[in-house]
Coordinates of C-alpha atoms in Angstrom, one line a residue:
Chain A
M886 CA 21.9 12.6 -13.1
T887 CA 25.4 11.1 -12.6
L888 CA 26.4 10.1 -9.1
M889 CA 30.0 11.0 -8.6
Y890 CA 30.9 7.8 -6.7
P891 CA 33.0 7.5 -4.5
D892 CA 33.0 11.2 -3.8
E893 CA 29.3 11.1 -3.5
V894 CA 27.4 8.2 -1.9
Q895 CA 23.7 7.7 -2.3
D896 CA 21.5 7.3 0.8
L897 CA 19.5 4.2 0.3
P898 CA 15.9 3.7 1.1
D899 CA 14.7 1.7 4.1
G900 CA 14.5 -2.0 3.4
Y901 CA 17.4 -1.8 1.0
R902 CA 18.8 -5.3 0.7
G903 CA 22.5 -4.8 1.5
M904 CA 24.9 -6.8 3.6
I905 CA 23.4 -8.6 6.6
E906 CA 24.0 -8.0 10.2
Y907 CA 23.6 -10.7 12.8
D908 CA 22.5 -10.4 16.4
W909 CA 24.2 -13.1 18.5
D910 CA 21.9 -12.8 21.5
S911 CA 18.5 -13.0 19.9
C912 CA 19.4 -15.9 17.6
I913 CA 17.5 -19.1 18.5
K914 CA 19.7 -21.3 16.2
C915 CA 16.7 -22.5 14.3
S916 CA 18.7 -22.8 11.1
L917 CA 15.8 -21.6 8.9
C918 CA 18.1 -19.0 7.3
A919 CA 20.5 -21.7 6.1
M920 CA 17.7 -23.8 4.9
V921 CA 16.1 -21.1 2.8
C922 CA 19.3 -19.7 1.3
P923 CA 19.1 -20.1 -2.5
A924 CA 22.8 -19.7 -3.1
D925 CA 24.1 -21.8 -0.1
A926 CA 25.8 -18.7 1.2
M927 CA 24.4 -19.0 4.7
K928 CA 25.6 -22.1 6.5
M929 CA 25.4 -23.4 10.0
Y930 CA 28.7 -23.6 11.9
V931 CA 29.3 -25.6 15.0
S932 CA 29.9 -23.2 17.9
K933 CA 32.6 -25.0 19.8
E934 CA 32.5 -23.0 23.1
E935 CA 28.8 -23.2 23.4
S936 CA 28.7 -26.9 22.4
E937 CA 31.2 -27.7 25.2
R938 CA 29.4 -25.6 27.7
E939 CA 26.0 -27.0 27.0
G940 CA 27.1 -30.5 26.3
K941 CA 25.4 -30.7 22.9
T942 CA 26.1 -29.6 19.4
V943 CA 25.1 -25.9 19.0
K944 CA 25.1 -24.4 15.5
R945 CA 25.0 -20.8 14.5
P946 CA 24.8 -19.2 11.1
G947 CA 27.7 -17.8 9.2
I948 CA 27.7 -16.2 5.8
N949 CA 29.9 -16.4 2.7
Y950 CA 29.7 -13.2 0.7
T951 CA 31.3 -14.7 -2.3
R952 CA 28.1 -16.7 -2.8
C953 CA 25.5 -14.3 -1.4
I954 CA 23.0 -12.9 -4.0
F955 CA 21.4 -10.5 -1.6
C956 CA 17.9 -11.9 -2.1
G957 CA 17.2 -11.3 1.6
F958 CA 15.2 -14.5 2.1
C959 CA 17.3 -15.3 5.3
V960 CA 16.3 -12.0 6.8
D961 CA 12.7 -12.4 5.9
I962 CA 12.4 -15.9 7.3
C963 CA 14.3 -15.2 10.6
P964 CA 11.6 -15.5 13.3
T965 CA 13.4 -13.4 15.9
D966 CA 14.8 -10.6 13.7
S967 CA 18.4 -11.7 14.5
L968 CA 19.3 -11.1 10.9
R969 CA 18.8 -7.6 9.6
F970 CA 19.4 -5.7 6.4
T971 CA 22.0 -2.9 6.4
K972 CA 22.5 -0.4 3.7
V973 CA 26.2 -1.3 3.2
H974 CA 26.9 -2.9 -0.2
D975 CA 30.2 -1.4 -1.4
V976 CA 32.9 -3.2 0.4
A977 CA 36.0 -4.5 -1.3
Y978 CA 38.2 -7.4 -0.2
Y979 CA 41.7 -8.6 -1.0
T980 CA 41.0 -12.3 -0.7
Y981 CA 38.2 -14.7 -1.0
E982 CA 38.7 -16.0 2.6
E983 CA 38.0 -12.5 4.0
Q984 CA 34.5 -12.7 2.6
I985 CA 33.6 -15.7 4.6
Y986 CA 32.1 -14.8 8.0
P987 CA 31.9 -17.5 10.6
P988 CA 29.3 -16.8 13.3
V989 CA 31.6 -14.8 15.7
E990 CA 32.8 -12.5 12.9
F991 CA 29.3 -12.3 11.5
S992 CA 28.0 -11.0 14.8
K993 CA 30.6 -8.2 14.9
G994 CA 28.6 -6.2 12.3
V995 CA 29.2 -5.3 8.7
P996 CA 32.5 -3.8 7.6
K997 CA 32.6 -0.1 7.0
P998 CA 33.2 0.8 3.3
F999 CA 36.6 2.4 2.7
Y1000 CA 36.8 5.8 1.1
F1001 CA 39.9 7.9 0.5
R1002 CA 38.0 11.0 1.5
E1003 CA 34.8 11.2 3.5
P1004 CA 32.1 11.1 0.9
K1005 CA 29.3 13.5 0.5
R1006 CA 26.0 11.8 1.3
V1007 CA 23.3 12.5 -1.2
R1008 CA 19.8 11.3 -1.6
V1009 CA 17.7 10.8 -4.6
I1010 CA 15.0 13.3 -5.5
L1011 CA 12.5 12.2 -8.2
D1012 CA 11.9 15.5 -10.0
E1013 CA 9.1 16.2 -12.4
R1014 CA 11.3 18.2 -14.8
R1015 CA 14.7 16.5 -14.4
G1016 CA 14.0 12.9 -13.5
I1017 CA 16.6 12.0 -10.9
K1018 CA 18.3 14.7 -8.9
Y1019 CA 20.9 14.1 -6.2
E1020 CA 20.5 16.4 -3.2
P1021 CA 22.9 16.6 -0.2
V1022 CA 21.5 14.9 2.9
G1023 CA 20.5 17.5 5.5
E1024 CA 19.1 20.1 3.2
S1025 CA 15.4 20.0 2.5
Chain B
M585 CA 33.9 -15.8 -60.3
S586 CA 31.3 -17.9 -62.0
S587 CA 28.9 -19.7 -59.7
M588 CA 26.8 -18.2 -56.9
E589 CA 28.5 -20.4 -54.2
E590 CA 31.9 -18.8 -54.9
R591 CA 30.5 -15.3 -54.5
E592 CA 29.2 -15.9 -51.0
I593 CA 31.5 -15.5 -48.1
E594 CA 30.9 -16.3 -44.4
L595 CA 31.0 -13.4 -42.1
L596 CA 31.3 -13.9 -38.4
I597 CA 29.7 -11.1 -36.4
G598 CA 30.7 -11.2 -32.8
P599 CA 30.8 -12.7 -30.2
Q600 CA 30.7 -9.2 -28.8
H601 CA 29.1 -7.3 -26.1
P602 CA 28.5 -3.9 -27.6
A603 CA 24.9 -3.9 -26.7
S604 CA 23.0 -6.7 -25.2
G605 CA 24.5 -10.0 -24.1
H606 CA 27.0 -12.1 -25.9
M607 CA 25.6 -12.4 -29.4
R608 CA 27.3 -14.3 -32.1
L609 CA 25.9 -14.2 -35.6
V610 CA 27.1 -16.3 -38.5
A611 CA 26.2 -14.5 -41.7
K612 CA 26.6 -15.6 -45.3
V613 CA 27.0 -12.5 -47.5
D614 CA 27.1 -11.8 -51.2
G615 CA 28.6 -8.4 -51.5
D616 CA 26.8 -6.6 -48.7
V617 CA 23.6 -8.5 -49.2
V618 CA 22.8 -11.0 -46.5
V619 CA 22.0 -14.4 -47.9
E620 CA 21.7 -16.2 -44.6
L621 CA 22.1 -15.2 -41.0
R622 CA 22.2 -17.7 -38.3
P623 CA 22.3 -16.7 -34.6
N624 CA 24.7 -18.9 -32.7
I625 CA 23.1 -19.2 -29.3
G626 CA 24.6 -20.5 -26.1
Y627 CA 23.4 -22.6 -23.1
V628 CA 22.4 -20.2 -20.3
H629 CA 18.9 -21.2 -19.4
R630 CA 19.0 -25.0 -19.8
S631 CA 21.1 -24.8 -16.7
V632 CA 18.3 -23.0 -14.9
E633 CA 15.8 -25.7 -15.8
K634 CA 18.2 -28.4 -14.6
L635 CA 19.2 -26.6 -11.5
A636 CA 15.6 -26.1 -10.5
E637 CA 15.3 -29.8 -10.1
V638 CA 17.6 -29.8 -7.1
K639 CA 16.6 -26.5 -5.5
K640 CA 13.6 -26.1 -3.2
Y641 CA 10.5 -24.2 -4.4
L642 CA 11.3 -20.9 -2.7
Q643 CA 15.0 -21.0 -3.8
I644 CA 14.0 -21.2 -7.4
I645 CA 12.6 -17.7 -7.3
P646 CA 15.9 -15.9 -7.5
L647 CA 17.1 -18.5 -10.0
V648 CA 14.4 -18.0 -12.6
E649 CA 15.1 -14.3 -12.6
R650 CA 18.7 -14.7 -13.8
P651 CA 18.1 -15.5 -17.5
S652 CA 16.5 -12.2 -18.2
L653 CA 18.0 -9.6 -16.0
A654 CA 16.2 -6.7 -17.7
D655 CA 12.8 -8.2 -17.1
T656 CA 13.0 -10.2 -13.9
T657 CA 9.4 -9.5 -12.7
A658 CA 7.8 -11.4 -15.5
N659 CA 9.8 -14.6 -14.8
N660 CA 9.3 -14.2 -11.1
L661 CA 5.5 -13.7 -11.5
A662 CA 5.1 -16.6 -14.0
Y663 CA 7.0 -19.0 -11.8
V664 CA 5.1 -18.1 -8.6
M665 CA 1.8 -18.2 -10.4
A666 CA 2.5 -21.8 -11.5
V667 CA 3.5 -22.7 -7.9
E668 CA 0.3 -21.0 -6.6
K669 CA -1.8 -23.1 -9.0
L670 CA -0.3 -26.2 -7.6
L671 CA -0.8 -25.0 -4.0
G672 CA -4.3 -24.0 -4.8
I673 CA -4.1 -20.6 -3.3
D674 CA -5.0 -17.2 -4.6
P675 CA -3.1 -14.1 -3.4
P676 CA -5.0 -11.3 -1.6
E677 CA -6.3 -8.4 -3.7
R678 CA -3.7 -5.9 -2.5
A679 CA -0.9 -8.3 -3.4
K680 CA -2.3 -8.7 -6.9
Y681 CA -2.2 -4.9 -7.4
L682 CA 1.3 -4.7 -6.1
R683 CA 2.4 -7.4 -8.5
T684 CA 0.8 -5.5 -11.4
L685 CA 2.5 -2.3 -10.2
L686 CA 6.0 -3.9 -10.2
A687 CA 5.4 -5.7 -13.5
E688 CA 4.5 -2.4 -15.2
I689 CA 7.4 -0.5 -13.7
N690 CA 9.6 -3.4 -15.0
R691 CA 8.0 -3.3 -18.4
I692 CA 8.8 0.4 -18.8
H693 CA 12.4 0.1 -17.8
S694 CA 12.8 -3.1 -19.9
H695 CA 11.4 -1.2 -23.0
L696 CA 13.7 1.7 -22.3
Y697 CA 16.6 -0.7 -22.1
G698 CA 15.6 -2.1 -25.5
L699 CA 15.1 1.3 -27.1
G700 CA 18.4 2.5 -25.7
I701 CA 20.3 -0.5 -27.0
H702 CA 18.6 -0.2 -30.4
G703 CA 19.6 3.5 -30.4
V704 CA 23.3 2.8 -30.0
M705 CA 23.1 0.0 -32.5
I706 CA 22.0 2.3 -35.3
G707 CA 24.4 5.0 -34.2
S708 CA 22.5 7.3 -32.0
S709 CA 24.4 7.5 -28.7
T710 CA 22.1 10.2 -27.5
A711 CA 19.1 7.9 -27.6
Y712 CA 21.2 5.4 -25.6
M713 CA 22.2 7.9 -23.0
W714 CA 18.7 9.3 -22.7
C715 CA 16.9 5.9 -22.4
F716 CA 19.4 4.6 -19.9
G717 CA 19.2 7.8 -17.9
D718 CA 15.4 7.7 -17.9
R719 CA 15.4 4.1 -16.9
E720 CA 16.9 5.3 -13.6
P721 CA 13.8 6.9 -12.0
F722 CA 11.9 3.7 -12.6
L723 CA 14.7 1.6 -11.2
E724 CA 14.7 3.9 -8.1
L725 CA 10.9 3.4 -7.8
A726 CA 11.4 -0.4 -8.0
Q727 CA 14.2 -0.3 -5.5
E728 CA 12.1 1.6 -3.1
L729 CA 9.4 -1.0 -3.4
T730 CA 11.5 -4.1 -3.3
G731 CA 14.9 -3.2 -1.9
A732 CA 16.9 -4.2 -5.0
R733 CA 17.5 -2.6 -8.4
L734 CA 17.1 -5.5 -10.8
T735 CA 16.6 -9.0 -9.2
Y736 CA 13.6 -8.1 -7.1
S737 CA 12.5 -11.6 -5.9
Y738 CA 9.5 -9.6 -4.8
I739 CA 6.7 -12.0 -5.6
I740 CA 6.4 -15.1 -3.3
P741 CA 3.8 -17.8 -3.2
G742 CA 0.7 -16.3 -1.6
G743 CA 1.6 -12.7 -1.9
V744 CA 4.4 -10.1 -2.1
R745 CA 7.2 -9.3 0.2
R746 CA 6.8 -5.6 0.8
D747 CA 3.9 -3.2 1.2
L748 CA 3.7 0.1 -0.6
P749 CA 6.1 2.5 1.1
A750 CA 4.7 5.8 2.4
G751 CA 4.5 8.5 -0.2
F752 CA 5.2 6.1 -3.0
G753 CA 2.2 7.2 -5.1
E754 CA 3.3 10.8 -5.1
R755 CA 6.9 10.0 -6.1
A756 CA 5.6 7.6 -8.8
E757 CA 3.3 10.3 -10.1
R758 CA 6.3 12.7 -10.4
V759 CA 8.2 10.1 -12.4
L760 CA 5.3 9.5 -14.7
R761 CA 4.8 13.2 -15.4
Y762 CA 8.5 13.5 -16.1
M763 CA 8.4 10.6 -18.5
E764 CA 5.4 12.0 -20.3
N765 CA 7.2 15.2 -21.0
R766 CA 10.3 13.3 -22.0
M767 CA 8.4 11.4 -24.6
K768 CA 8.1 14.6 -26.7
D769 CA 11.8 15.0 -26.7
Y770 CA 12.3 11.4 -27.8
F771 CA 10.0 12.0 -30.8
D772 CA 11.8 15.2 -31.7
L773 CA 15.2 13.8 -31.5
Y774 CA 14.9 10.2 -32.3
F775 CA 11.7 8.7 -33.6
N776 CA 10.9 11.5 -36.0
N777 CA 14.5 11.8 -37.1
P778 CA 14.8 11.3 -40.8
V779 CA 17.9 9.2 -40.4
V780 CA 16.3 6.9 -37.9
R781 CA 13.2 6.6 -40.1
A782 CA 15.3 5.8 -43.2
R783 CA 17.1 3.1 -41.3
L784 CA 14.0 1.5 -39.8
E785 CA 11.0 2.0 -42.1
G786 CA 10.4 -0.8 -44.5
V787 CA 13.4 -2.8 -43.0
G788 CA 12.9 -6.3 -41.8
V789 CA 9.2 -6.5 -42.5
L790 CA 7.3 -9.3 -40.8
S791 CA 3.9 -10.0 -42.3
R792 CA 1.0 -10.8 -40.1
D793 CA 0.7 -14.4 -41.4
D794 CA 4.4 -15.1 -40.9
A795 CA 4.3 -13.7 -37.4
I796 CA 1.5 -16.1 -36.5
R797 CA 3.1 -19.0 -38.3
L798 CA 6.5 -18.5 -36.6
G799 CA 5.0 -18.3 -33.1
V800 CA 6.4 -14.9 -32.4
T801 CA 5.3 -13.2 -29.2
G802 CA 5.1 -9.9 -27.5
P803 CA 5.7 -6.5 -29.1
N804 CA 7.2 -8.1 -32.2
L805 CA 3.9 -9.9 -32.8
R806 CA 1.8 -6.8 -32.1
A807 CA 3.9 -4.8 -34.5
S808 CA 2.6 -7.0 -37.3
G809 CA -1.0 -6.2 -36.5
V810 CA -2.0 -9.1 -34.2
A811 CA -3.7 -7.9 -31.1
Y812 CA -2.5 -10.7 -28.8
D813 CA -1.6 -9.9 -25.3
V814 CA -1.6 -12.5 -22.4
R815 CA -2.8 -9.7 -20.1
R816 CA -6.0 -9.7 -22.2
A817 CA -6.1 -13.3 -23.5
E818 CA -5.6 -14.9 -20.1
P819 CA -5.8 -12.1 -17.4
Y820 CA -3.8 -12.6 -14.3
A821 CA -2.9 -10.4 -11.2
A822 CA -5.0 -7.2 -11.2
Y823 CA -5.3 -6.9 -15.0
P824 CA -9.0 -7.9 -15.3
E825 CA -9.9 -4.8 -13.3
L826 CA -7.7 -2.3 -15.1
E827 CA -8.3 -0.5 -18.3
F828 CA -5.6 -0.6 -21.0
D829 CA -5.3 -1.0 -24.7
V830 CA -3.4 -3.7 -26.5
V831 CA -1.0 -1.7 -28.6
T832 CA -0.7 -2.8 -32.2
E833 CA 0.9 -1.4 -35.4
Q834 CA 0.2 -2.6 -38.9
A835 CA 3.5 -2.1 -40.8
G836 CA 5.4 -5.0 -39.2
D837 CA 8.8 -3.3 -40.0
S838 CA 11.5 -2.3 -37.6
F839 CA 10.0 1.1 -37.0
A840 CA 6.6 -0.4 -36.1
R841 CA 8.3 -2.7 -33.5
V842 CA 10.0 0.3 -31.9
M843 CA 6.7 2.3 -31.9
V844 CA 4.8 -0.6 -30.2
R845 CA 7.3 -0.4 -27.4
V846 CA 7.0 3.4 -27.1
R847 CA 3.3 3.3 -27.0
E848 CA 3.4 0.4 -24.5
I849 CA 5.4 2.6 -22.2
V850 CA 2.5 5.2 -22.3
E851 CA 0.0 2.4 -21.7
S852 CA 2.0 1.1 -18.8
M853 CA 2.0 4.5 -17.2
R854 CA -1.7 4.5 -17.5
I855 CA -1.9 1.2 -15.7
I856 CA 0.4 2.4 -12.9
R857 CA -1.8 5.4 -12.3
Q858 CA -4.9 3.2 -12.1
V859 CA -3.1 0.7 -9.8
L860 CA -2.1 3.5 -7.4
R861 CA -5.6 5.0 -7.5
K862 CA -7.5 1.7 -7.1
I863 CA -5.2 -0.3 -4.8
P864 CA -7.4 -1.8 -2.0
E865 CA -6.4 -2.0 1.6
G866 CA -5.8 -5.3 3.2
P867 CA -3.2 -8.0 3.7
I868 CA -0.4 -8.7 1.3
L869 CA 0.2 -12.3 2.2
H870 CA -2.4 -15.2 2.0
E871 CA -4.1 -15.9 5.3
N872 CA -3.0 -19.5 5.3
Y873 CA 0.6 -18.3 5.6
E874 CA -0.1 -15.3 7.7
K875 CA -1.6 -17.3 10.5
L876 CA 1.5 -19.4 10.7
I877 CA 3.6 -16.4 11.7
P878 CA 3.8 -15.8 15.5
P879 CA 1.3 -13.1 16.6
K880 CA 4.0 -10.7 17.9
L881 CA 6.0 -10.9 14.7
R882 CA 2.8 -10.5 12.7
E883 CA 2.1 -7.2 14.4
E884 CA 5.6 -6.1 13.8
M885 CA 5.4 -7.2 10.2
K886 CA 2.2 -5.2 9.6
R887 CA 3.7 -2.1 11.2
R888 CA 6.8 -2.2 9.0
G889 CA 5.0 -3.3 5.9
M890 CA 7.6 -6.0 5.3
V891 CA 6.4 -9.6 5.2
K892 CA 8.0 -12.2 7.4
F893 CA 8.1 -15.7 5.8
P894 CA 6.4 -18.4 7.8
S895 CA 8.8 -21.2 8.6
V896 CA 7.1 -23.6 6.2
F897 CA 8.6 -21.5 3.4
A898 CA 12.0 -23.1 4.1
N899 CA 10.7 -26.5 3.1
L900 CA 7.7 -25.6 1.0
R901 CA 5.9 -28.8 0.0
V902 CA 3.8 -28.5 -3.2
P903 CA 1.1 -31.1 -3.9
A904 CA 1.8 -33.4 -6.8
G905 CA 0.5 -32.3 -10.1
E906 CA 1.2 -30.2 -13.1
A907 CA 0.7 -26.5 -13.7
I908 CA 1.3 -24.1 -16.5
S909 CA 1.3 -20.3 -16.2
R910 CA 1.6 -17.6 -18.8
V911 CA 2.6 -14.0 -18.3
E912 CA 3.1 -11.1 -20.7
G913 CA 6.7 -9.9 -20.1
G914 CA 8.4 -7.0 -21.6
R915 CA 9.6 -9.0 -24.6
G916 CA 6.6 -11.3 -24.9
E917 CA 5.0 -14.4 -23.4
V918 CA 6.8 -16.2 -20.6
V919 CA 5.6 -19.7 -19.9
F920 CA 6.4 -21.9 -17.0
H921 CA 5.5 -25.6 -16.8
I922 CA 6.1 -27.2 -13.4
V923 CA 5.7 -30.9 -12.7
S924 CA 5.6 -31.7 -9.0
D925 CA 5.8 -35.1 -7.4
G926 CA 5.0 -33.8 -4.0
K927 CA 8.7 -33.5 -2.9
L928 CA 10.6 -30.4 -1.9
S929 CA 11.8 -29.7 -5.5
P930 CA 9.9 -29.8 -8.8
Y931 CA 10.2 -33.0 -10.6
R932 CA 10.7 -31.1 -13.8
M933 CA 10.5 -27.4 -14.6
R934 CA 10.3 -25.9 -18.1
M935 CA 10.5 -22.3 -18.9
V936 CA 9.8 -20.8 -22.3
T937 CA 11.2 -17.3 -22.6
P938 CA 10.0 -14.8 -25.2
S939 CA 13.5 -14.3 -26.8
F940 CA 13.7 -18.0 -27.5
R941 CA 10.6 -17.8 -29.5
N942 CA 11.7 -14.6 -31.3
V943 CA 15.2 -15.8 -32.1
I944 CA 13.8 -17.6 -35.1
L945 CA 13.1 -14.2 -36.6
F946 CA 16.7 -13.4 -37.3
E947 CA 17.0 -15.9 -40.1
H948 CA 13.6 -15.0 -41.4
L949 CA 13.9 -11.2 -41.4
T950 CA 17.4 -10.8 -42.5
R951 CA 17.2 -12.7 -45.8
G952 CA 18.1 -10.3 -48.6
V953 CA 18.8 -7.2 -46.4
R954 CA 22.1 -5.2 -46.4
V955 CA 24.7 -5.9 -43.7
A956 CA 24.1 -2.4 -42.3
D957 CA 20.5 -3.4 -41.7
I958 CA 21.5 -6.3 -39.4
P959 CA 21.8 -4.1 -36.2
A960 CA 18.7 -2.2 -37.1
I961 CA 16.7 -5.4 -37.2
Y962 CA 18.5 -7.0 -34.3
G963 CA 17.8 -4.0 -32.1
S964 CA 14.2 -3.7 -33.1
L965 CA 13.6 -7.3 -31.9
D966 CA 14.6 -6.3 -28.4
Y967 CA 16.4 -9.6 -28.3
F968 CA 18.1 -10.6 -25.0
P969 CA 20.7 -13.3 -25.6
P970 CA 20.8 -15.0 -22.2
E971 CA 17.0 -15.4 -22.3
A972 CA 17.2 -17.4 -25.5
D973 CA 20.2 -19.5 -24.9
R974 CA 19.5 -23.2 -24.3

């Protein structure tokens, strides 16, 4: 029943609403993600380089994880699938500032959670007799 | 001491967080007999109502879930139903069934939460551990369906966000069979335990007339013998097509309130089974919105079973008017009243949560009981402080 976190880490189901990854190339800068965000975590940042190159103001989304509530509305409204869910949710930071991701940092992918030892990956098995059971991933 | 006034002392219970929320009770006691008990409630959900006036319609969905974290689906569903009434749309059949499915999973884990908290309040840590442990399979099911453990934000205007994952029915069936077996253990250890019975039976009796007069809702009302359930009185989602009984008990005491919850868990499991058997094929988002999604994305969305929002959802405009919706949540009736002036945010939103209507019971039920009965009564009301605060 008990998950021995952080020695054991649960494998999460598909569609789990974790931290969000951003694909720089497929983004069409429509700003729908920033418009729908209920917590004002997703904001449009002016992309200086692109603005200078194209001669007009170009904005791209960035995220502030101190505000994000992981509702996933931004991902669901993104018309080009530039924003995607990841299964990462257990990341710790030293400062508030580190949790704010302007577009360039945002596009570099989500941080890898830090563990002292490589954790054992387990998945949840819903058992008829014992309720929840954790089983190492790889065994069937 | 001569007069009665001098014999009474004021006893402050809390604020503490031993069980649910930040509860502060101001009791006047004479010896260990409670003369008066006033709950001192805070201001959580007034802020939700006020904040809703500056948020856009879709952004309010995660917001209304916040006051009652153990029972988020009821608030989510009630709010969306009110918005749908204003929009004049009806969700597709499959979406209705999925809403019912999540609402019932939520009801079960909300009741287990209440029973667990009640257990620890009257001194049974085992009941607490068991209930919270057995909540976990249901949370896992909900997580699989929605992607989150508590704040699902699953129900959106015109439908739901995710389709049923492959193999969900089979896993749900396993969980239900587990819970059914488990119920026997609960009765052996907890509900038929002489100590538990002595603490709860005949304590905090709420008569049928008082329950109606005070406007009590939910399991607390049904424990006093009133068969009132919004799912029957004003059916919504897929409830008109499902068979279930409105659970009532006659005694009206703390034990009856607990038993109503236990029997409702069984009833909810029956509903989940029916939903999984009867769920029709079809879209999960209303066609008005589905046709706004680009064709390529629509195909992708159907393949993955995850809804993509049409771009109108970012600035959803709701026609001017008023709408009221009612939903039977885990703790009782949830009411939303939305006044729209046709702009991007509601002109006014009012939410009535069940705990707010049940908080009045504290003063009523605890008059003349012993101090030791306070937690027994408090727990049996399945009271959730943030939901009542205003």
